[in-house]
Amino acid sequence: MSDPHQNAVAQLEVVAKLLVDQYQDKKRFKQVIEKLKTPDRVIEGQLKVKMDNGQVRQFKAFRSQHNNARGPYKGGIRFHPDVNKFEVMALSTWMTWKCAVTGIPYGGSKGGVVVNPRELSQAELERLSRAYVNFVADDIGPWTDIPAPDVSTTGQTMAWMVDEWEKVRRQRDGQMHENPLATFTGKPLALGGSQGRDEATGLGGAYILEKMARALGKKPQTTTVAVQGFGNVGSWFAIHAHRLGYKIVAISDSKGAIYVETGLDPNKALACKQAGGQLGDSAKSCPSCANKKMEKLTNDQLLELDVDVLVPSALENVITSQNAHKIKAKAIIEMANGPITPEADSILDKKGILVIPDVLANAGGVTVSYFEWVQNLQGYYWSHEEVLTKLKPLMETAFDQMWQMKEKTGQSGRVSVYLTAVKRVVDAVMLRGRG
Ligand code: NAD
């Protein structure tokens, strides 16, 4: 697979060529773009962790801080064997654009540890999480860089990290000068987490679906939707889209897909999964899902369905140059990060398929993380309804800005979103006199 950081740089170059005419001082603009091609800082280290058998193991760790012109760096920490420097650099760059898309006052960062978390016990994971915090303790904080969960890290990971960061900073400074709860987001509710965080990404995507359908003049009840991936993001997306009246005809998880031409109820499918059933055999094993018209599909077949909207919500690189020409959906909402490769993107563009890119479609998650930080800083917590009500206008405005840019420039959805996001960051860098 290509180097993700090179992909991020290539995207920035495309957008810079389209933006340059808006700047009088072209030399300065080009300097700022050069600066944005590389993160401000990439911190690398080896974490030493005592394992349950008494031996000490070392784990490679990274934190990439891309840009903080619009506010503190913000980005998750992933525990995964494939983590590498170029991946965290790319992910931190995309976080900068994602925060700029919805206008939340953050820059982008990302962290990671090279580890297979399935090989570690809970106690070892706790010691690894605490070791990571020691490694970045001076580089994070509520006004510096605010981590969150990512692949294989959870609310529990953040809880250990809050505790460790508070301990380390108290030891170092003699007292606590900064707010430890506001230093991490994605925390459990019992430790300063926000209402609505679990469903925020999926719900934000459903708001985007609503806006897109309206812009295309389509009615919910006649708009068919196929959702690949039925985890946190996919299930909440499907549940909210169903609530808004859209016809969810297919869903899938890693074990396979189901298709119901007349539409299915994702609430029932989720109840079935939570009861230990599988999507593929739910008609047999789960009476609440029973539907005589249900067909089983493979995951590839789901991607190739003739539907109005395809919603990849599982993994990166699922639509590639190998299968892009088989996609029949009229529009794609990228709820997963990076589900379409750059080669596939241009094939889809030529086929006239509208793609709503990940940095807009799944920005609901980081937006509610921002709400969590605001609540932690003020020490006053909002109701579930308040959180969701505040999310809607931010997502809708971000969609409107993308749509207007698309109509004005004739560019793809992805380039249109990037034009707005990159310009916001470039302007902030210039206003500060940096670059
Ligand atoms: P998750 O682990 O909860 O769910 C992933 C789902 O994908 C599971 O149902 C799994 O069975 C399914 N899956 C795995 N392989 C598959 C395959 N080959 N075909 C079909 N389904 C398959 O993860 P999540 O939190 O829902 O994240 C999904 C995607 O959304 C990731 O790309 C993630 O980076 C992105 N994302 C998540 C959030 C968030 O708030 N959770 C925010 C922004 C972006």
Tab-separated table of N, CA and C in Angstrom, residues 9-153:
chain	number	residue	atom	x	y	z
A	9	VAL	N	0.154	14.481	1.477
A	9	VAL	CA	0.883	15.589	0.842
A	9	VAL	C	0.348	15.822	-0.580
A	10	ALA	N	0.087	14.713	-1.297
A	10	ALA	CA	-0.418	14.842	-2.672
A	10	ALA	C	-1.778	15.554	-2.680
A	11	GLN	N	-2.634	15.211	-1.714
A	11	GLN	CA	-3.951	15.883	-1.621
A	11	GLN	C	-3.764	17.373	-1.385
A	12	LEU	N	-2.826	17.712	-0.490
A	12	LEU	CA	-2.587	19.119	-0.163
A	12	LEU	C	-2.088	19.877	-1.399
A	13	GLU	N	-1.247	19.221	-2.193
A	13	GLU	CA	-0.717	19.884	-3.402
A	13	GLU	C	-1.836	20.188	-4.402
A	14	VAL	N	-2.768	19.237	-4.553
A	14	VAL	CA	-3.899	19.453	-5.477
A	14	VAL	C	-4.694	20.677	-5.027
A	15	VAL	N	-4.989	20.742	-3.735
A	15	VAL	CA	-5.808	21.830	-3.202
A	15	VAL	C	-5.049	23.160	-3.277
A	16	ALA	N	-3.748	23.116	-3.014
A	16	ALA	CA	-2.945	24.351	-3.037
A	16	ALA	C	-2.976	24.979	-4.433
A	17	LYS	N	-2.918	24.172	-5.464
A	17	LYS	CA	-2.954	24.708	-6.841
A	17	LYS	C	-4.261	25.454	-7.106
A	18	LEU	N	-5.351	24.956	-6.504
A	18	LEU	CA	-6.655	25.585	-6.716
A	18	LEU	C	-6.842	26.824	-5.835
A	19	LEU	N	-6.089	26.884	-4.733
A	19	LEU	CA	-6.271	28.000	-3.788
A	19	LEU	C	-5.358	29.184	-4.068
A	20	VAL	N	-4.239	28.930	-4.730
A	20	VAL	CA	-3.164	29.927	-4.795
A	20	VAL	C	-3.631	31.278	-5.342
A	21	ASP	N	-4.568	31.253	-6.304
A	21	ASP	CA	-5.020	32.516	-6.913
A	21	ASP	C	-5.751	33.425	-5.930
A	22	GLN	N	-6.200	32.861	-4.812
A	22	GLN	CA	-6.916	33.691	-3.831
A	22	GLN	C	-5.950	34.495	-2.967
A	23	TYR	N	-4.640	34.250	-3.111
A	23	TYR	CA	-3.652	34.926	-2.250
A	23	TYR	C	-2.775	35.864	-3.075
A	24	GLN	N	-2.703	37.124	-2.596
A	24	GLN	CA	-1.866	38.100	-3.311
A	24	GLN	C	-0.399	37.739	-3.204
A	25	ASP	N	0.008	37.399	-1.973
A	25	ASP	CA	1.409	37.067	-1.734
A	25	ASP	C	1.606	35.565	-1.977
A	26	LYS	N	1.849	35.221	-3.231
A	26	LYS	CA	1.906	33.801	-3.611
A	26	LYS	C	3.124	33.091	-3.017
A	27	LYS	N	4.202	33.869	-2.867
A	27	LYS	CA	5.410	33.274	-2.308
A	27	LYS	C	5.146	32.818	-0.861
A	28	ARG	N	4.478	33.693	-0.130
A	28	ARG	CA	4.157	33.384	1.268
A	28	ARG	C	3.198	32.183	1.351
A	29	PHE	N	2.202	32.196	0.459
A	29	PHE	CA	1.239	31.087	0.430
A	29	PHE	C	1.979	29.764	0.220
A	30	LYS	N	2.903	29.774	-0.726
A	30	LYS	CA	3.636	28.528	-1.028
A	30	LYS	C	4.492	28.088	0.163
A	31	GLN	N	5.035	29.080	0.875
A	31	GLN	CA	5.826	28.740	2.081
A	31	GLN	C	4.949	28.062	3.132
A	32	VAL	N	3.729	28.604	3.287
A	32	VAL	CA	2.822	28.032	4.290
A	32	VAL	C	2.430	26.603	3.881
A	33	ILE	N	2.157	26.399	2.594
A	33	ILE	CA	1.804	25.051	2.119
A	33	ILE	C	2.974	24.090	2.373
A	34	GLU	N	4.193	24.553	2.109
A	34	GLU	CA	5.373	23.694	2.376
A	34	GLU	C	5.400	23.298	3.845
A	35	LYS	N	5.131	24.275	4.712
A	35	LYS	CA	5.137	24.014	6.165
A	35	LYS	C	4.079	22.958	6.521
A	36	LEU	N	2.915	23.060	5.855
A	36	LEU	CA	1.811	22.150	6.201
A	36	LEU	C	2.017	20.730	5.663
A	37	LYS	N	3.023	20.557	4.817
A	37	LYS	CA	3.285	19.202	4.303
A	37	LYS	C	3.920	18.308	5.373
A	38	THR	N	4.531	18.934	6.360
A	38	THR	CA	5.207	18.165	7.417
A	38	THR	C	4.634	18.575	8.765
A	39	PRO	N	4.397	17.621	9.665
A	39	PRO	CA	3.902	18.004	10.997
A	39	PRO	C	4.880	18.944	11.710
A	40	ASP	N	4.346	19.773	12.600
A	40	ASP	CA	5.199	20.659	13.401
A	40	ASP	C	6.248	19.833	14.142
A	41	ARG	N	5.825	18.668	14.648
A	41	ARG	CA	6.711	17.872	15.491
A	41	ARG	C	6.278	16.405	15.493
A	42	VAL	N	7.220	15.507	15.397
A	42	VAL	CA	6.898	14.084	15.581
A	42	VAL	C	7.783	13.564	16.711
A	43	ILE	N	7.144	13.103	17.781
A	43	ILE	CA	7.884	12.613	18.938
A	43	ILE	C	7.909	11.084	18.842
A	44	GLU	N	9.090	10.519	18.974
A	44	GLU	CA	9.237	9.053	18.890
A	44	GLU	C	9.925	8.563	20.142
A	45	GLY	N	9.603	7.375	20.571
A	45	GLY	CA	10.297	6.821	21.742
A	45	GLY	C	10.028	5.344	21.906
A	46	GLN	N	10.686	4.755	22.884
A	46	GLN	CA	10.473	3.344	23.229
A	46	GLN	C	9.840	3.320	24.616
A	47	LEU	N	8.691	2.676	24.747
A	47	LEU	CA	8.068	2.545	26.068
A	47	LEU	C	8.556	1.252	26.700
A	48	LYS	N	8.979	1.331	27.956
A	48	LYS	CA	9.391	0.115	28.665
A	48	LYS	C	8.251	-0.279	29.598
A	49	VAL	N	7.754	-1.499	29.415
A	49	VAL	CA	6.584	-1.925	30.187
A	49	VAL	C	6.866	-3.276	30.836
A	50	LYS	N	6.577	-3.344	32.136
A	50	LYS	CA	6.764	-4.611	32.850
A	50	LYS	C	5.588	-5.531	32.530
A	51	MET	N	5.908	-6.727	32.030
A	51	MET	CA	4.854	-7.670	31.677
A	51	MET	C	4.488	-8.506	32.912
A	52	ASP	N	3.383	-9.235	32.814
A	52	ASP	CA	2.917	-10.007	33.973
A	52	ASP	C	3.942	-11.047	34.414
A	53	ASN	N	4.779	-11.523	33.472
A	53	ASN	CA	5.778	-12.538	33.836
A	53	ASN	C	7.057	-11.929	34.420
A	54	GLY	N	7.040	-10.610	34.655
A	54	GLY	CA	8.171	-9.955	35.301
A	54	GLY	C	9.193	-9.395	34.320
A	55	GLN	N	9.115	-9.828	33.047
A	55	GLN	CA	10.069	-9.310	32.057
A	55	GLN	C	9.651	-7.914	31.579
A	56	VAL	N	10.654	-7.146	31.106
A	56	VAL	CA	10.348	-5.811	30.584
A	56	VAL	C	10.362	-5.877	29.067
A	57	ARG	N	9.238	-5.401	28.444
A	57	ARG	CA	9.183	-5.373	26.968
A	57	ARG	C	9.197	-3.928	26.495
A	58	GLN	N	9.756	-3.717	25.318
A	58	GLN	CA	9.794	-2.358	24.773
A	58	GLN	C	8.792	-2.233	23.632
A	59	PHE	N	8.129	-1.093	23.558
A	59	PHE	CA	7.158	-0.825	22.494
A	59	PHE	C	7.477	0.526	21.863
A	60	LYS	N	7.489	0.545	20.547
A	60	LYS	CA	7.760	1.804	19.835
A	60	LYS	C	6.506	2.687	19.934
A	61	ALA	N	6.710	3.991	20.237
A	61	ALA	CA	5.557	4.892	20.396
A	61	ALA	C	5.799	6.195	19.648
A	62	PHE	N	4.692	6.819	19.199
A	62	PHE	CA	4.772	8.069	18.434
A	62	PHE	C	3.692	9.052	18.891
A	63	ARG	N	3.990	10.329	18.737
A	63	ARG	CA	2.956	11.363	18.773
A	63	ARG	C	3.327	12.363	17.688
A	64	SER	N	2.424	12.554	16.741
A	64	SER	CA	2.666	13.533	15.684
A	64	SER	C	1.745	14.722	15.896
A	65	GLN	N	2.346	15.921	15.975
A	65	GLN	CA	1.568	17.157	16.153
A	65	GLN	C	1.696	17.944	14.859
A	66	HIS	N	0.614	17.978	14.090
A	66	HIS	CA	0.718	18.529	12.739
A	66	HIS	C	0.689	20.051	12.711
A	67	ASN	N	-0.382	20.638	13.237
A	67	ASN	CA	-0.480	22.098	13.180
A	67	ASN	C	-1.412	22.586	14.286
A	68	ASN	N	-1.042	23.696	14.948
A	68	ASN	CA	-1.902	24.203	16.029
A	68	ASN	C	-2.253	25.669	15.835
A	69	ALA	N	-2.277	26.118	14.575
A	69	ALA	CA	-2.591	27.533	14.339
A	69	ALA	C	-4.023	27.864	14.766
A	70	ARG	N	-4.964	26.912	14.625
A	70	ARG	CA	-6.365	27.197	14.958
A	70	ARG	C	-6.729	26.825	16.398
A	71	GLY	N	-5.797	26.222	17.123
A	71	GLY	CA	-6.087	25.822	18.502
A	71	GLY	C	-5.211	24.639	18.865
A	72	PRO	N	-5.353	24.132	20.117
A	72	PRO	CA	-4.506	23.015	20.538
A	72	PRO	C	-4.601	21.819	19.593
A	73	TYR	N	-3.521	21.053	19.527
A	73	TYR	CA	-3.540	19.823	18.731
A	73	TYR	C	-4.590	18.875	19.310
A	74	LYS	N	-5.225	18.087	18.424
A	74	LYS	CA	-6.251	17.144	18.892
A	74	LYS	C	-6.172	15.872	18.064
A	75	GLY	N	-6.106	14.727	18.715
A	75	GLY	CA	-6.082	13.486	17.940
A	75	GLY	C	-5.946	12.254	18.817
A	76	GLY	N	-6.432	11.145	18.299
A	76	GLY	CA	-6.478	9.898	19.058
A	76	GLY	C	-5.133	9.225	19.244
A	77	ILE	N	-5.169	8.164	20.039
A	77	ILE	CA	-3.996	7.296	20.247
A	77	ILE	C	-4.431	5.890	19.862
A	78	ARG	N	-3.722	5.265	18.913
A	78	ARG	CA	-4.089	3.888	18.552
A	78	ARG	C	-3.042	2.887	19.007
A	79	PHE	N	-3.522	1.717	19.397
A	79	PHE	CA	-2.653	0.591	19.739
A	79	PHE	C	-2.834	-0.424	18.618
A	80	HIS	N	-1.828	-0.599	17.790
A	80	HIS	CA	-1.984	-1.525	16.660
A	80	HIS	C	-0.612	-1.954	16.155
A	81	PRO	N	-0.481	-3.220	15.711
A	81	PRO	CA	0.839	-3.681	15.229
A	81	PRO	C	1.327	-2.928	13.989
A	82	ASP	N	0.407	-2.361	13.186
A	82	ASP	CA	0.829	-1.682	11.951
A	82	ASP	C	1.152	-0.201	12.136
A	83	VAL	N	1.057	0.315	13.355
A	83	VAL	CA	1.345	1.744	13.578
A	83	VAL	C	2.766	2.038	13.107
A	84	ASN	N	2.945	3.133	12.401
A	84	ASN	CA	4.293	3.567	12.022
A	84	ASN	C	4.311	5.082	11.916
A	85	LYS	N	5.512	5.611	11.775
A	85	LYS	CA	5.691	7.069	11.785
A	85	LYS	C	4.885	7.762	10.678
A	86	PHE	N	4.909	7.178	9.471
A	86	PHE	CA	4.245	7.842	8.351
A	86	PHE	C	2.730	7.798	8.494
A	87	GLU	N	2.238	6.724	9.122
A	87	GLU	CA	0.798	6.644	9.358
A	87	GLU	C	0.361	7.733	10.346
A	88	VAL	N	1.072	7.870	11.464
A	88	VAL	CA	0.638	8.892	12.441
A	88	VAL	C	0.813	10.301	11.861
A	89	MET	N	1.849	10.491	11.021
A	89	MET	CA	2.019	11.805	10.382
A	89	MET	C	0.818	12.124	9.487
A	90	ALA	N	0.402	11.135	8.696
A	90	ALA	CA	-0.745	11.346	7.799
A	90	ALA	C	-2.014	11.588	8.607
A	91	LEU	N	-2.237	10.741	9.613
A	91	LEU	CA	-3.473	10.858	10.395
A	91	LEU	C	-3.540	12.207	11.114
A	92	SER	N	-2.380	12.706	11.572
A	92	SER	CA	-2.391	14.008	12.257
A	92	SER	C	-2.712	15.132	11.261
A	93	THR	N	-2.246	14.979	10.027
A	93	THR	CA	-2.541	15.982	8.988
A	93	THR	C	-4.050	15.992	8.710
A	94	TRP	N	-4.629	14.804	8.553
A	94	TRP	CA	-6.076	14.722	8.280
A	94	TRP	C	-6.888	15.270	9.451
A	95	MET	N	-6.378	15.109	10.687
A	95	MET	CA	-7.088	15.682	11.844
A	95	MET	C	-7.119	17.208	11.757
A	96	THR	N	-6.020	17.805	11.264
A	96	THR	CA	-6.016	19.273	11.126
A	96	THR	C	-7.158	19.702	10.208
A	97	TRP	N	-7.308	18.986	9.071
A	97	TRP	CA	-8.373	19.376	8.120
A	97	TRP	C	-9.745	19.078	8.725
A	98	LYS	N	-9.852	17.915	9.416
A	98	LYS	CA	-11.167	17.531	9.960
A	98	LYS	C	-11.676	18.568	10.964
A	99	CYS	N	-10.779	19.049	11.832
A	99	CYS	CA	-11.201	20.051	12.820
A	99	CYS	C	-11.572	21.358	12.121
A	100	ALA	N	-10.854	21.677	11.052
A	100	ALA	CA	-11.151	22.925	10.331
A	100	ALA	C	-12.495	22.830	9.594
A	101	VAL	N	-12.877	21.627	9.154
A	101	VAL	CA	-14.114	21.466	8.375
A	101	VAL	C	-15.335	21.917	9.172
A	102	THR	N	-15.439	21.468	10.439
A	102	THR	CA	-16.614	21.875	11.217
A	102	THR	C	-16.336	23.157	12.018
A	103	GLY	N	-15.148	23.705	11.864
A	103	GLY	CA	-14.828	24.985	12.506
A	103	GLY	C	-14.527	24.865	13.989
A	104	ILE	N	-14.268	23.661	14.495
A	104	ILE	CA	-13.938	23.561	15.925
A	104	ILE	C	-12.481	24.022	16.133
A	105	PRO	N	-12.215	24.677	17.282
A	105	PRO	CA	-10.937	25.391	17.424
A	105	PRO	C	-9.756	24.507	17.831
A	106	TYR	N	-9.428	23.583	16.969
A	106	TYR	CA	-8.312	22.668	17.219
A	106	TYR	C	-7.447	22.543	15.985
A	107	GLY	N	-6.203	22.112	16.224
A	107	GLY	CA	-5.343	21.638	15.149
A	107	GLY	C	-5.338	20.116	15.194
A	108	GLY	N	-4.413	19.511	14.436
A	108	GLY	CA	-4.449	18.048	14.350
A	108	GLY	C	-3.228	17.368	14.931
A	109	SER	N	-3.472	16.214	15.545
A	109	SER	CA	-2.362	15.375	16.033
A	109	SER	C	-2.804	13.911	15.966
A	110	LYS	N	-1.920	13.021	16.228
A	110	LYS	CA	-2.262	11.591	16.315
A	110	LYS	C	-1.136	10.881	17.036
A	111	GLY	N	-1.482	9.830	17.775
A	111	GLY	CA	-0.462	9.060	18.464
A	111	GLY	C	-0.671	7.584	18.238
A	112	GLY	N	0.369	6.823	18.519
A	112	GLY	CA	0.209	5.386	18.355
A	112	GLY	C	1.317	4.615	19.025
A	113	VAL	N	0.999	3.363	19.333
A	113	VAL	CA	1.982	2.440	19.895
A	113	VAL	C	1.953	1.177	19.031
A	114	VAL	N	3.135	0.677	18.676
A	114	VAL	CA	3.216	-0.555	17.889
A	114	VAL	C	3.043	-1.731	18.841
A	115	VAL	N	1.836	-2.273	18.858
A	115	VAL	CA	1.523	-3.361	19.797
A	115	VAL	C	0.291	-4.102	19.284
A	116	ASN	N	0.260	-5.400	19.536
A	116	ASN	CA	-0.982	-6.131	19.309
A	116	ASN	C	-1.692	-6.228	20.651
A	117	PRO	N	-2.703	-5.375	20.879
A	117	PRO	CA	-3.302	-5.310	22.222
A	117	PRO	C	-3.930	-6.624	22.657
A	118	ARG	N	-4.273	-7.499	21.682
A	118	ARG	CA	-4.889	-8.789	22.050
A	118	ARG	C	-3.903	-9.697	22.778
A	119	GLU	N	-2.606	-9.411	22.624
A	119	GLU	CA	-1.604	-10.260	23.298
A	119	GLU	C	-1.354	-9.815	24.735
A	120	LEU	N	-1.939	-8.670	25.138
A	120	LEU	CA	-1.655	-8.119	26.474
A	120	LEU	C	-2.826	-8.336	27.422
A	121	SER	N	-2.516	-8.556	28.693
A	121	SER	CA	-3.575	-8.656	29.711
A	121	SER	C	-4.060	-7.234	30.025
A	122	GLN	N	-5.158	-7.132	30.776
A	122	GLN	CA	-5.677	-5.816	31.171
A	122	GLN	C	-4.630	-5.044	31.964
A	123	ALA	N	-3.934	-5.759	32.875
A	123	ALA	CA	-2.930	-5.093	33.718
A	123	ALA	C	-1.774	-4.584	32.847
A	124	GLU	N	-1.397	-5.364	31.830
A	124	GLU	CA	-0.310	-4.925	30.936
A	124	GLU	C	-0.765	-3.732	30.091
A	125	LEU	N	-2.035	-3.770	29.641
A	125	LEU	CA	-2.557	-2.629	28.866
A	125	LEU	C	-2.574	-1.359	29.711
A	126	GLU	N	-2.916	-1.531	30.981
A	126	GLU	CA	-2.925	-0.360	31.880
A	126	GLU	C	-1.501	0.202	32.008
A	127	ARG	N	-0.510	-0.683	32.208
A	127	ARG	CA	0.871	-0.196	32.367
A	127	ARG	C	1.372	0.438	31.059
A	128	LEU	N	0.946	-0.124	29.912
A	128	LEU	CA	1.333	0.460	28.616
A	128	LEU	C	0.717	1.866	28.457
A	129	SER	N	-0.543	2.003	28.835
A	129	SER	CA	-1.233	3.302	28.719
A	129	SER	C	-0.542	4.343	29.602
A	130	ARG	N	-0.175	3.926	30.804
A	130	ARG	CA	0.496	4.849	31.735
A	130	ARG	C	1.901	5.202	31.210
A	131	ALA	N	2.576	4.208	30.610
A	131	ALA	CA	3.916	4.478	30.050
A	131	ALA	C	3.816	5.471	28.900
A	132	TYR	N	2.745	5.354	28.094
A	132	TYR	CA	2.574	6.298	26.977
A	132	TYR	C	2.413	7.724	27.516
A	133	VAL	N	1.650	7.852	28.590
A	133	VAL	CA	1.433	9.194	29.164
A	133	VAL	C	2.739	9.772	29.700
A	134	ASN	N	3.551	8.955	30.316
A	134	ASN	CA	4.860	9.439	30.794
A	134	ASN	C	5.700	9.934	29.620
A	135	PHE	N	5.590	9.216	28.493
A	135	PHE	CA	6.364	9.561	27.296
A	135	PHE	C	5.953	10.932	26.724
A	136	VAL	N	4.633	11.258	26.774
A	136	VAL	CA	4.173	12.530	26.176
A	136	VAL	C	3.749	13.564	27.223
A	137	ALA	N	4.020	13.291	28.508
A	137	ALA	CA	3.436	14.123	29.575
A	137	ALA	C	3.668	15.618	29.396
A	138	ASP	N	4.855	15.996	28.921
A	138	ASP	CA	5.149	17.433	28.778
A	138	ASP	C	4.573	18.011	27.490
A	139	ASP	N	4.117	17.161	26.608
A	139	ASP	CA	3.672	17.634	25.290
A	139	ASP	C	2.163	17.652	25.145
A	140	ILE	N	1.430	17.212	26.171
A	140	ILE	CA	-0.031	17.241	26.094
A	140	ILE	C	-0.579	18.080	27.241
A	141	GLY	N	-1.836	18.477	27.114
A	141	GLY	CA	-2.478	19.299	28.134
A	141	GLY	C	-3.676	19.967	27.493
A	142	PRO	N	-4.578	20.554	28.288
A	142	PRO	CA	-5.824	21.100	27.727
A	142	PRO	C	-5.624	22.228	26.720
A	143	TRP	N	-4.482	22.916	26.796
A	143	TRP	CA	-4.217	24.001	25.843
A	143	TRP	C	-3.051	23.656	24.907
A	144	THR	N	-2.623	22.390	24.945
A	144	THR	CA	-1.460	21.984	24.153
A	144	THR	C	-1.845	20.926	23.128
A	145	ASP	N	-2.258	19.775	23.611
A	145	ASP	CA	-2.575	18.636	22.737
A	145	ASP	C	-3.495	17.717	23.536
A	146	ILE	N	-4.634	17.380	22.939
A	146	ILE	CA	-5.683	16.653	23.666
A	146	ILE	C	-5.935	15.294	23.007
A	147	PRO	N	-5.385	14.211	23.582
A	147	PRO	CA	-5.615	12.879	22.998
A	147	PRO	C	-7.043	12.356	23.214
A	148	ALA	N	-7.339	11.268	22.523
A	148	ALA	CA	-8.658	10.609	22.580
A	148	ALA	C	-8.465	9.148	22.198
A	149	PRO	N	-9.497	8.316	22.355
A	149	PRO	CA	-9.355	6.925	21.901
A	149	PRO	C	-9.311	6.834	20.378
A	150	ASP	N	-8.696	5.793	19.885
A	150	ASP	CA	-8.676	5.498	18.448
A	150	ASP	C	-8.715	3.970	18.344
A	151	VAL	N	-8.116	3.397	17.320
A	151	VAL	CA	-8.176	1.947	17.146
A	151	VAL	C	-7.622	1.231	18.403
A	152	SER	N	-8.441	0.344	18.981
A	152	SER	CA	-8.072	-0.493	20.142
A	152	SER	C	-7.744	0.286	21.409
A	153	THR	N	-8.144	1.521	21.508
A	153	THR	CA	-8.079	2.217	22.797
A	153	THR	C	-9.512	2.649	23.124
